[in-house]
Amino acid sequence: MTATLTFTVNGSECRVDVAPQRRLSRVLREDLGLTGTKVGCDAGDCGACTVLLDGAQVCACLVPAGQAEGREVVTVEGLADRDGSHSALQRAFARHGAAQCGICTPGMLMAAHDLLRRNPQPGRAAVEDALGGVLCRCTGYLKIVEAVLDVASNAPDTEAPAPGAAVGARVARLDGVGKLDGRDLYGDDTTPADALWLRVLRSPHALADFAFGDVDAWAASVPGVVAVLTARDVPGHNSFGIYPTLKDQPVFAEGFVRYRGEAVAAVIVETRAAFEALDLSGFPVDWSPREAVVGVEAALKEGALRLHEASPGNVLIRGRVASGDVDAAMAGADAVVEAAMQTSFVEHSYIEPEAGWARRAGDRVELRVTTQTPYMDRDEVAHVLGIAQEAVRVTPSVVGGGFGGKLDQSIQLPLAVATWKLGRPVATLYHRPESFAATTKRHPARMTASLGVTRDGAITGFRFHGDFDTGAYASWGPTVAGRVPVHAPGPYRVGSVLATSAAVYTDGPPAGAFRGFGVPQAAIIGERLMDEAAGRIGMDPLEFRLLNALRAGDPTATGQVIEASVGLAACIEALKPAWARYGEQVAAHNAKAGRTRLGAGIGCMWYGCGNTSMSNPSIMRLALKPDGRLTLFNGAVDIGQGSYTIMAQIAADALGAPLSLVDQVWGDTDLTPDAGKTSASRQTFVSGRASELAGRDLRARILRLANAGEDAELTFDGGRIVVRDAAGLRDLDLSVLPVDGDGHLLVGEGTFDPPTAPLDADGQGTPYATYAFAAQIALVEVDPELGTTKVLHMTAAHDVGRAVNPTLVEGQIHGGIAQGLGLALMEEYVPGRTENLHDYLIPTVGDMPQIDCILIEDPEPLGPFGAKGIGEPALVPTAPAILAGIRQAVGVCPDKVPVLPHRLRAAIRAAQTREAAE
């Protein structure tokens, strides 16, 4: 039943005929077209849909539209000043870099607006309280809080940098405007009016055989059903995967499923309303569950069910790095420390669920989806449909967070099959539990390690083995198995190393890429051993790390000699003042007989930027147009990290042009060259260098046209370029120059593929062209009675080569620390139990510590203007530092993370029992 509702939205009266119980969020988005209000959960957990109702913030997904009758609603589209310009709040967000992916930004803005109407000059506690109902997965919240606190200053907008000075400047995000006023269009924000809608039928069992009943009769009995697709409807190959020769996952399972959430069929309905109302509980499928193989221990047991015929013992692949004689190194050590650690499945929890649409255009198919890797999407769609790669076009929507989770296929393949078969546009959207159940996770790890050290602090040897649960299908398992042994010894000089790994099939959800490809897990046990070794020889943990830190010219365990940009020692040195302060705070607090105890811990890391020992190219193009403007054809997908902005900064400076002249064509597989996937902390280093080369190439073409020397200065003046060098001035009138078929005068192109070398059977070679380095320290407060931990303060020093945009770099560090905190203390995905954002906990604004960032710039000669990556490095050392702080505070720390209160309490009680027995 519908009713005519009348209410005011952003100052204008609206009348809609809708069911009164329909969610206000849906009415705003789908009936009124106000897609600035985002939906991340439909459960009131994430707060992305926050709007003002009669001046107070509410979650629009929880408000029945009927409750808006006669009332006033304000959405993010209504925040602008009367002249249409951004409000002081929106401008503060832009200045401080408070929006990254932007999916939570409308909710944050509305919550902050509510606060500022009541309290124009709030304190930090009031701001954190007001924002507490809105989750952010990207920023770590601190830039958001700083922005709200700065609104009252009404400070001027960030000034544009002078030509040639964009690199190193705190440039506001070039794609930030649409994130702040609701104009950015994410995966679910735009859909063809005639689109059909697709919902996937998924397995409720982790391991089962199944058979369909009378599907045709069921489809005929359900209003709105257009078609049901199964494996037999896949026109090409019913298989996909990351690697060209390892496509072990079906688009639709064929009679057998390997994990809870696996796709078995797709139901296509006529309208979105039918999609939202669709009930698949009566779908005719008979399940025959089997006993699932849960965890690597079960998978590796002798006689365990073989989950894939090609993988005896359920081992997908092994990794190995061996150098020197580890047994002799351990025998010659004055002290040997050992540890065993486990980690859990971790969910990406991007606030934007998977969404998008596809349509067939003759013999081509076009997709608009939320993705980190449009070219990989293109290739997988072509494989599944059995058509040429050139017959597939992928254009990413604005991406509401990814962190590796949008590298794998999700909605792309069912959409492509459906539109190819039915000939009409087809759209879909995952609800939050489906997003959790169906998509990849961080690999759980079961690790053991030992480290030998001399009395004077030299590390003689390191031994490591890790079994990584890659779940039901390979996904990025081979990458994890290969990357972990390289990084496991840590960023230190180690005499001898034996590091091995295995990616193991289980009946868990497929484990894929998640900000670090296994390195965060390995760092947890490696850094623990560094602390224990320092304790055994009576050395300060920071000084022990400084003594052993890799330096330029040192060989690594793979035999690679890193000649430049090895800034770990500088990072550790930079932490010394804060380390001393933390130590004083710990001593003073713990001397009192209070309920809580403080501890301080340190974690260090290194991270190879780009693919491991594999070709890793990126191509960028920069075009000059007759009006003097520039177009950067940029295939590097920005998922919130800021690549859209920094690629332009780099290209503009390489050319010598004002940044304001650079327009962009972004991520379109028909229009932009392949810049590779947005992962592995590669875009700044690899695509950034390609952007620099494209700018330099275009500059060289302009100089040749003007017959000018390399040191000439370019001045862009509308449709003219003035070229000045020692020989004088040349005035290039662009209007008289010929254009190519795309309307461009000149096009510069840059290609960069970092130089690496394959690893041999012992992992010897050059896996990466450059490494990022970092050290972080944490001050934590532990309540031994409750087992709870609060991180109070962190100081993070990161060697970034060159900070192309310091504001964006700091934002990445804040966000990485937030995710590292979640890894350490709260995040654990359990299939069937933690499939929403109230059972699966991620850090809120109230969980975040104060963070001080120290940017170390040790230039990388291969990088653009010396820069290298920051995305994954920001997260890696955080959990080790927090866990070390817990150990200092209470003397113990569980061997499994996250350190949930019951685990820490159990560890404390066990230690107390041992002490009593002694």
PDB file of N, CA and C in Angstrom, residues 428-502:
ATOM      1  N   THR A 428      23.191  -5.182  -9.997  1.00  0.00           N
ATOM      2  CA  THR A 428      23.104  -5.908  -8.729  1.00  0.00           C
ATOM      3  C   THR A 428      23.767  -5.106  -7.625  1.00  0.00           C
ATOM      4  N   LEU A 429      23.495  -5.530  -6.410  1.00  0.00           N
ATOM      5  CA  LEU A 429      24.041  -4.915  -5.203  1.00  0.00           C
ATOM      6  C   LEU A 429      24.095  -5.992  -4.130  1.00  0.00           C
ATOM      7  N   TYR A 430      25.250  -6.139  -3.499  1.00  0.00           N
ATOM      8  CA  TYR A 430      25.334  -7.054  -2.366  1.00  0.00           C
ATOM      9  C   TYR A 430      24.792  -6.369  -1.120  1.00  0.00           C
ATOM     10  N   HIS A 431      23.948  -7.078  -0.362  1.00  0.00           N
ATOM     11  CA  HIS A 431      23.640  -6.585   0.974  1.00  0.00           C
ATOM     12  C   HIS A 431      24.821  -6.912   1.871  1.00  0.00           C
ATOM     13  N   ARG A 432      24.889  -6.293   3.027  1.00  0.00           N
ATOM     14  CA  ARG A 432      26.093  -6.405   3.848  1.00  0.00           C
ATOM     15  C   ARG A 432      26.419  -7.847   4.246  1.00  0.00           C
ATOM     16  N   PRO A 433      25.481  -8.653   4.733  1.00  0.00           N
ATOM     17  CA  PRO A 433      25.843 -10.037   5.051  1.00  0.00           C
ATOM     18  C   PRO A 433      26.356 -10.811   3.837  1.00  0.00           C
ATOM     19  N   GLU A 434      25.807 -10.532   2.660  1.00  0.00           N
ATOM     20  CA  GLU A 434      26.285 -11.205   1.457  1.00  0.00           C
ATOM     21  C   GLU A 434      27.703 -10.773   1.122  1.00  0.00           C
ATOM     22  N   SER A 435      27.983  -9.498   1.281  1.00  0.00           N
ATOM     23  CA  SER A 435      29.330  -9.004   1.041  1.00  0.00           C
ATOM     24  C   SER A 435      30.325  -9.701   1.955  1.00  0.00           C
ATOM     25  N   PHE A 436      29.963  -9.857   3.215  1.00  0.00           N
ATOM     26  CA  PHE A 436      30.836 -10.545   4.154  1.00  0.00           C
ATOM     27  C   PHE A 436      31.012 -12.014   3.765  1.00  0.00           C
ATOM     28  N   ALA A 437      29.908 -12.700   3.458  1.00  0.00           N
ATOM     29  CA  ALA A 437      29.962 -14.141   3.247  1.00  0.00           C
ATOM     30  C   ALA A 437      30.650 -14.522   1.946  1.00  0.00           C
ATOM     31  N   ALA A 438      30.484 -13.697   0.909  1.00  0.00           N
ATOM     32  CA  ALA A 438      30.879 -14.125  -0.425  1.00  0.00           C
ATOM     33  C   ALA A 438      32.280 -13.707  -0.828  1.00  0.00           C
ATOM     34  N   THR A 439      32.854 -12.714  -0.182  1.00  0.00           N
ATOM     35  CA  THR A 439      34.090 -12.117  -0.687  1.00  0.00           C
ATOM     36  C   THR A 439      35.314 -12.590   0.095  1.00  0.00           C
ATOM     37  N   THR A 440      36.485 -12.219  -0.429  1.00  0.00           N
ATOM     38  CA  THR A 440      37.742 -12.710   0.133  1.00  0.00           C
ATOM     39  C   THR A 440      38.074 -12.047   1.466  1.00  0.00           C
ATOM     40  N   LYS A 441      39.011 -12.673   2.184  1.00  0.00           N
ATOM     41  CA  LYS A 441      39.425 -12.218   3.517  1.00  0.00           C
ATOM     42  C   LYS A 441      40.950 -12.180   3.600  1.00  0.00           C
ATOM     43  N   ARG A 442      41.472 -11.588   4.690  1.00  0.00           N
ATOM     44  CA  ARG A 442      42.888 -11.742   4.991  1.00  0.00           C
ATOM     45  C   ARG A 442      43.155 -13.190   5.403  1.00  0.00           C
ATOM     46  N   HIS A 443      44.300 -13.728   4.942  1.00  0.00           N
ATOM     47  CA  HIS A 443      44.644 -15.119   5.236  1.00  0.00           C
ATOM     48  C   HIS A 443      44.873 -15.337   6.735  1.00  0.00           C
ATOM     49  N   PRO A 444      44.168 -16.272   7.360  1.00  0.00           N
ATOM     50  CA  PRO A 444      44.597 -16.721   8.686  1.00  0.00           C
ATOM     51  C   PRO A 444      45.953 -17.403   8.562  1.00  0.00           C
ATOM     52  N   ALA A 445      46.772 -17.263   9.582  1.00  0.00           N
ATOM     53  CA  ALA A 445      48.110 -17.837   9.545  1.00  0.00           C
ATOM     54  C   ALA A 445      48.382 -18.611  10.816  1.00  0.00           C
ATOM     55  N   ARG A 446      49.097 -19.705  10.650  1.00  0.00           N
ATOM     56  CA  ARG A 446      49.626 -20.470  11.775  1.00  0.00           C
ATOM     57  C   ARG A 446      51.138 -20.487  11.587  1.00  0.00           C
ATOM     58  N   MET A 447      51.861 -19.810  12.486  1.00  0.00           N
ATOM     59  CA  MET A 447      53.284 -19.544  12.255  1.00  0.00           C
ATOM     60  C   MET A 447      54.132 -19.986  13.442  1.00  0.00           C
ATOM     61  N   THR A 448      55.317 -20.455  13.129  1.00  0.00           N
ATOM     62  CA  THR A 448      56.336 -20.703  14.138  1.00  0.00           C
ATOM     63  C   THR A 448      57.621 -20.043  13.663  1.00  0.00           C
ATOM     64  N   ALA A 449      58.437 -19.590  14.611  1.00  0.00           N
ATOM     65  CA  ALA A 449      59.678 -18.924  14.230  1.00  0.00           C
ATOM     66  C   ALA A 449      60.661 -18.972  15.386  1.00  0.00           C
ATOM     67  N   SER A 450      61.929 -18.848  15.049  1.00  0.00           N
ATOM     68  CA  SER A 450      62.982 -18.741  16.060  1.00  0.00           C
ATOM     69  C   SER A 450      64.050 -17.799  15.558  1.00  0.00           C
ATOM     70  N   LEU A 451      64.755 -17.192  16.496  1.00  0.00           N
ATOM     71  CA  LEU A 451      65.770 -16.196  16.176  1.00  0.00           C
ATOM     72  C   LEU A 451      66.962 -16.361  17.104  1.00  0.00           C
ATOM     73  N   GLY A 452      68.142 -16.346  16.539  1.00  0.00           N
ATOM     74  CA  GLY A 452      69.360 -16.449  17.319  1.00  0.00           C
ATOM     75  C   GLY A 452      70.094 -15.129  17.364  1.00  0.00           C
ATOM     76  N   VAL A 453      70.701 -14.842  18.520  1.00  0.00           N
ATOM     77  CA  VAL A 453      71.349 -13.551  18.705  1.00  0.00           C
ATOM     78  C   VAL A 453      72.588 -13.731  19.578  1.00  0.00           C
ATOM     79  N   THR A 454      73.596 -12.890  19.325  1.00  0.00           N
ATOM     80  CA  THR A 454      74.797 -12.901  20.159  1.00  0.00           C
ATOM     81  C   THR A 454      74.622 -11.953  21.337  1.00  0.00           C
ATOM     82  N   ARG A 455      75.551 -12.033  22.291  1.00  0.00           N
ATOM     83  CA  ARG A 455      75.463 -11.154  23.467  1.00  0.00           C
ATOM     84  C   ARG A 455      75.539  -9.680  23.094  1.00  0.00           C
ATOM     85  N   ASP A 456      76.283  -9.383  22.014  1.00  0.00           N
ATOM     86  CA  ASP A 456      76.422  -7.972  21.638  1.00  0.00           C
ATOM     87  C   ASP A 456      75.321  -7.503  20.699  1.00  0.00           C
ATOM     88  N   GLY A 457      74.335  -8.368  20.442  1.00  0.00           N
ATOM     89  CA  GLY A 457      73.144  -7.927  19.728  1.00  0.00           C
ATOM     90  C   GLY A 457      73.070  -8.266  18.262  1.00  0.00           C
ATOM     91  N   ALA A 458      74.031  -8.977  17.718  1.00  0.00           N
ATOM     92  CA  ALA A 458      73.966  -9.343  16.300  1.00  0.00           C
ATOM     93  C   ALA A 458      73.030 -10.526  16.112  1.00  0.00           C
ATOM     94  N   ILE A 459      72.209 -10.470  15.074  1.00  0.00           N
ATOM     95  CA  ILE A 459      71.287 -11.566  14.767  1.00  0.00           C
ATOM     96  C   ILE A 459      72.029 -12.587  13.919  1.00  0.00           C
ATOM     97  N   THR A 460      72.152 -13.792  14.447  1.00  0.00           N
ATOM     98  CA  THR A 460      72.897 -14.830  13.735  1.00  0.00           C
ATOM     99  C   THR A 460      72.030 -15.608  12.765  1.00  0.00           C
ATOM    100  N   GLY A 461      70.777 -15.843  13.130  1.00  0.00           N
ATOM    101  CA  GLY A 461      69.941 -16.658  12.271  1.00  0.00           C
ATOM    102  C   GLY A 461      68.469 -16.477  12.560  1.00  0.00           C
ATOM    103  N   PHE A 462      67.659 -16.822  11.560  1.00  0.00           N
ATOM    104  CA  PHE A 462      66.207 -16.692  11.692  1.00  0.00           C
ATOM    105  C   PHE A 462      65.575 -17.856  10.944  1.00  0.00           C
ATOM    106  N   ARG A 463      64.662 -18.528  11.609  1.00  0.00           N
ATOM    107  CA  ARG A 463      63.924 -19.637  10.993  1.00  0.00           C
ATOM    108  C   ARG A 463      62.427 -19.340  11.117  1.00  0.00           C
ATOM    109  N   PHE A 464      61.685 -19.586  10.040  1.00  0.00           N
ATOM    110  CA  PHE A 464      60.248 -19.254  10.021  1.00  0.00           C
ATOM    111  C   PHE A 464      59.515 -20.278   9.163  1.00  0.00           C
ATOM    112  N   HIS A 465      58.327 -20.651   9.612  1.00  0.00           N
ATOM    113  CA  HIS A 465      57.392 -21.352   8.740  1.00  0.00           C
ATOM    114  C   HIS A 465      55.990 -20.839   9.024  1.00  0.00           C
ATOM    115  N   GLY A 466      55.245 -20.616   7.961  1.00  0.00           N
ATOM    116  CA  GLY A 466      53.860 -20.177   8.097  1.00  0.00           C
ATOM    117  C   GLY A 466      52.947 -20.934   7.162  1.00  0.00           C
ATOM    118  N   ASP A 467      51.865 -21.488   7.720  1.00  0.00           N
ATOM    119  CA  ASP A 467      50.798 -22.075   6.917  1.00  0.00           C
ATOM    120  C   ASP A 467      49.674 -21.054   6.827  1.00  0.00           C
ATOM    121  N   PHE A 468      49.331 -20.691   5.601  1.00  0.00           N
ATOM    122  CA  PHE A 468      48.347 -19.641   5.367  1.00  0.00           C
ATOM    123  C   PHE A 468      47.089 -20.255   4.751  1.00  0.00           C
ATOM    124  N   ASP A 469      45.973 -20.033   5.413  1.00  0.00           N
ATOM    125  CA  ASP A 469      44.686 -20.597   5.010  1.00  0.00           C
ATOM    126  C   ASP A 469      44.160 -19.793   3.832  1.00  0.00           C
ATOM    127  N   THR A 470      44.278 -20.358   2.623  1.00  0.00           N
ATOM    128  CA  THR A 470      43.827 -19.643   1.434  1.00  0.00           C
ATOM    129  C   THR A 470      42.365 -19.908   1.123  1.00  0.00           C
ATOM    130  N   GLY A 471      41.708 -20.711   1.984  1.00  0.00           N
ATOM    131  CA  GLY A 471      40.281 -20.939   1.820  1.00  0.00           C
ATOM    132  C   GLY A 471      39.988 -21.901   0.688  1.00  0.00           C
ATOM    133  N   ALA A 472      38.789 -21.774   0.141  1.00  0.00           N
ATOM    134  CA  ALA A 472      38.288 -22.752  -0.814  1.00  0.00           C
ATOM    135  C   ALA A 472      38.943 -22.648  -2.181  1.00  0.00           C
ATOM    136  N   TYR A 473      39.437 -21.461  -2.519  1.00  0.00           N
ATOM    137  CA  TYR A 473      40.014 -21.260  -3.841  1.00  0.00           C
ATOM    138  C   TYR A 473      41.292 -20.439  -3.734  1.00  0.00           C
ATOM    139  N   ALA A 474      42.088 -20.478  -4.792  1.00  0.00           N
ATOM    140  CA  ALA A 474      43.452 -19.945  -4.735  1.00  0.00           C
ATOM    141  C   ALA A 474      43.494 -18.449  -4.476  1.00  0.00           C
ATOM    142  N   SER A 475      42.669 -17.687  -5.194  1.00  0.00           N
ATOM    143  CA  SER A 475      42.718 -16.226  -5.112  1.00  0.00           C
ATOM    144  C   SER A 475      44.180 -15.766  -5.143  1.00  0.00           C
ATOM    145  N   TRP A 476      44.604 -14.997  -4.148  1.00  0.00           N
ATOM    146  CA  TRP A 476      45.967 -14.467  -4.119  1.00  0.00           C
ATOM    147  C   TRP A 476      46.900 -15.326  -3.260  1.00  0.00           C
ATOM    148  N   GLY A 477      46.515 -16.591  -2.995  1.00  0.00           N
ATOM    149  CA  GLY A 477      47.343 -17.458  -2.177  1.00  0.00           C
ATOM    150  C   GLY A 477      48.779 -17.583  -2.658  1.00  0.00           C
ATOM    151  N   PRO A 478      49.033 -17.781  -3.963  1.00  0.00           N
ATOM    152  CA  PRO A 478      50.424 -17.869  -4.410  1.00  0.00           C
ATOM    153  C   PRO A 478      51.225 -16.605  -4.139  1.00  0.00           C
ATOM    154  N   THR A 479      50.592 -15.446  -4.255  1.00  0.00           N
ATOM    155  CA  THR A 479      51.303 -14.203  -3.968  1.00  0.00           C
ATOM    156  C   THR A 479      51.680 -14.130  -2.493  1.00  0.00           C
ATOM    157  N   VAL A 480      50.761 -14.505  -1.616  1.00  0.00           N
ATOM    158  CA  VAL A 480      51.050 -14.500  -0.186  1.00  0.00           C
ATOM    159  C   VAL A 480      52.176 -15.479   0.141  1.00  0.00           C
ATOM    160  N   ALA A 481      52.084 -16.681  -0.409  1.00  0.00           N
ATOM    161  CA  ALA A 481      53.104 -17.690  -0.130  1.00  0.00           C
ATOM    162  C   ALA A 481      54.471 -17.261  -0.629  1.00  0.00           C
ATOM    163  N   GLY A 482      54.506 -16.481  -1.708  1.00  0.00           N
ATOM    164  CA  GLY A 482      55.781 -16.013  -2.229  1.00  0.00           C
ATOM    165  C   GLY A 482      56.322 -14.795  -1.531  1.00  0.00           C
ATOM    166  N   ARG A 483      55.451 -13.893  -1.128  1.00  0.00           N
ATOM    167  CA  ARG A 483      55.900 -12.637  -0.522  1.00  0.00           C
ATOM    168  C   ARG A 483      56.332 -12.834   0.934  1.00  0.00           C
ATOM    169  N   VAL A 484      55.650 -13.692   1.647  1.00  0.00           N
ATOM    170  CA  VAL A 484      55.921 -13.832   3.083  1.00  0.00           C
ATOM    171  C   VAL A 484      57.360 -14.255   3.383  1.00  0.00           C
ATOM    172  N   PRO A 485      57.898 -15.303   2.742  1.00  0.00           N
ATOM    173  CA  PRO A 485      59.274 -15.676   3.102  1.00  0.00           C
ATOM    174  C   PRO A 485      60.298 -14.577   2.839  1.00  0.00           C
ATOM    175  N   VAL A 486      60.076 -13.747   1.841  1.00  0.00           N
ATOM    176  CA  VAL A 486      60.993 -12.636   1.568  1.00  0.00           C
ATOM    177  C   VAL A 486      61.000 -11.660   2.743  1.00  0.00           C
ATOM    178  N   HIS A 487      59.805 -11.374   3.276  1.00  0.00           N
ATOM    179  CA  HIS A 487      59.678 -10.337   4.294  1.00  0.00           C
ATOM    180  C   HIS A 487      59.810 -10.851   5.725  1.00  0.00           C
ATOM    181  N   ALA A 488      59.662 -12.158   5.926  1.00  0.00           N
ATOM    182  CA  ALA A 488      59.595 -12.701   7.289  1.00  0.00           C
ATOM    183  C   ALA A 488      60.794 -12.328   8.154  1.00  0.00           C
ATOM    184  N   PRO A 489      62.044 -12.295   7.640  1.00  0.00           N
ATOM    185  CA  PRO A 489      63.163 -11.933   8.519  1.00  0.00           C
ATOM    186  C   PRO A 489      63.119 -10.494   9.014  1.00  0.00           C
ATOM    187  N   GLY A 490      62.235  -9.691   8.441  1.00  0.00           N
ATOM    188  CA  GLY A 490      62.143  -8.300   8.862  1.00  0.00           C
ATOM    189  C   GLY A 490      63.210  -7.445   8.211  1.00  0.00           C
ATOM    190  N   PRO A 491      63.171  -6.154   8.471  1.00  0.00           N
ATOM    191  CA  PRO A 491      64.083  -5.216   7.809  1.00  0.00           C
ATOM    192  C   PRO A 491      65.441  -5.136   8.508  1.00  0.00           C
ATOM    193  N   TYR A 492      66.032  -6.302   8.729  1.00  0.00           N
ATOM    194  CA  TYR A 492      67.227  -6.374   9.565  1.00  0.00           C
ATOM    195  C   TYR A 492      68.342  -7.156   8.862  1.00  0.00           C
ATOM    196  N   ARG A 493      69.571  -6.920   9.329  1.00  0.00           N
ATOM    197  CA  ARG A 493      70.708  -7.734   8.897  1.00  0.00           C
ATOM    198  C   ARG A 493      70.646  -9.059   9.670  1.00  0.00           C
ATOM    199  N   VAL A 494      70.498 -10.146   8.949  1.00  0.00           N
ATOM    200  CA  VAL A 494      70.365 -11.459   9.566  1.00  0.00           C
ATOM    201  C   VAL A 494      71.400 -12.381   8.914  1.00  0.00           C
ATOM    202  N   GLY A 495      72.191 -13.070   9.746  1.00  0.00           N
ATOM    203  CA  GLY A 495      73.269 -13.880   9.211  1.00  0.00           C
ATOM    204  C   GLY A 495      72.806 -14.991   8.292  1.00  0.00           C
ATOM    205  N   SER A 496      71.860 -15.796   8.747  1.00  0.00           N
ATOM    206  CA  SER A 496      71.355 -16.921   7.958  1.00  0.00           C
ATOM    207  C   SER A 496      69.840 -16.983   8.126  1.00  0.00           C
ATOM    208  N   VAL A 497      69.157 -17.390   7.063  1.00  0.00           N
ATOM    209  CA  VAL A 497      67.690 -17.394   7.064  1.00  0.00           C
ATOM    210  C   VAL A 497      67.177 -18.668   6.404  1.00  0.00           C
ATOM    211  N   LEU A 498      66.167 -19.253   7.007  1.00  0.00           N
ATOM    212  CA  LEU A 498      65.347 -20.265   6.348  1.00  0.00           C
ATOM    213  C   LEU A 498      63.897 -19.907   6.634  1.00  0.00           C
ATOM    214  N   ALA A 499      63.224 -19.379   5.631  1.00  0.00           N
ATOM    215  CA  ALA A 499      61.828 -18.957   5.770  1.00  0.00           C
ATOM    216  C   ALA A 499      60.998 -19.711   4.739  1.00  0.00           C
ATOM    217  N   THR A 500      60.006 -20.442   5.202  1.00  0.00           N
ATOM    218  CA  THR A 500      59.160 -21.222   4.307  1.00  0.00           C
ATOM    219  C   THR A 500      57.690 -20.918   4.579  1.00  0.00           C
ATOM    220  N   SER A 501      56.870 -21.221   3.597  1.00  0.00           N
ATOM    221  CA  SER A 501      55.440 -20.944   3.726  1.00  0.00           C
ATOM    222  C   SER A 501      54.664 -21.954   2.907  1.00  0.00           C
ATOM    223  N   ALA A 502      53.392 -22.040   3.188  1.00  0.00           N
ATOM    224  CA  ALA A 502      52.476 -22.858   2.398  1.00  0.00           C
ATOM    225  C   ALA A 502      51.126 -22.168   2.358  1.00  0.00           C
TER     226      ALA A 502
END
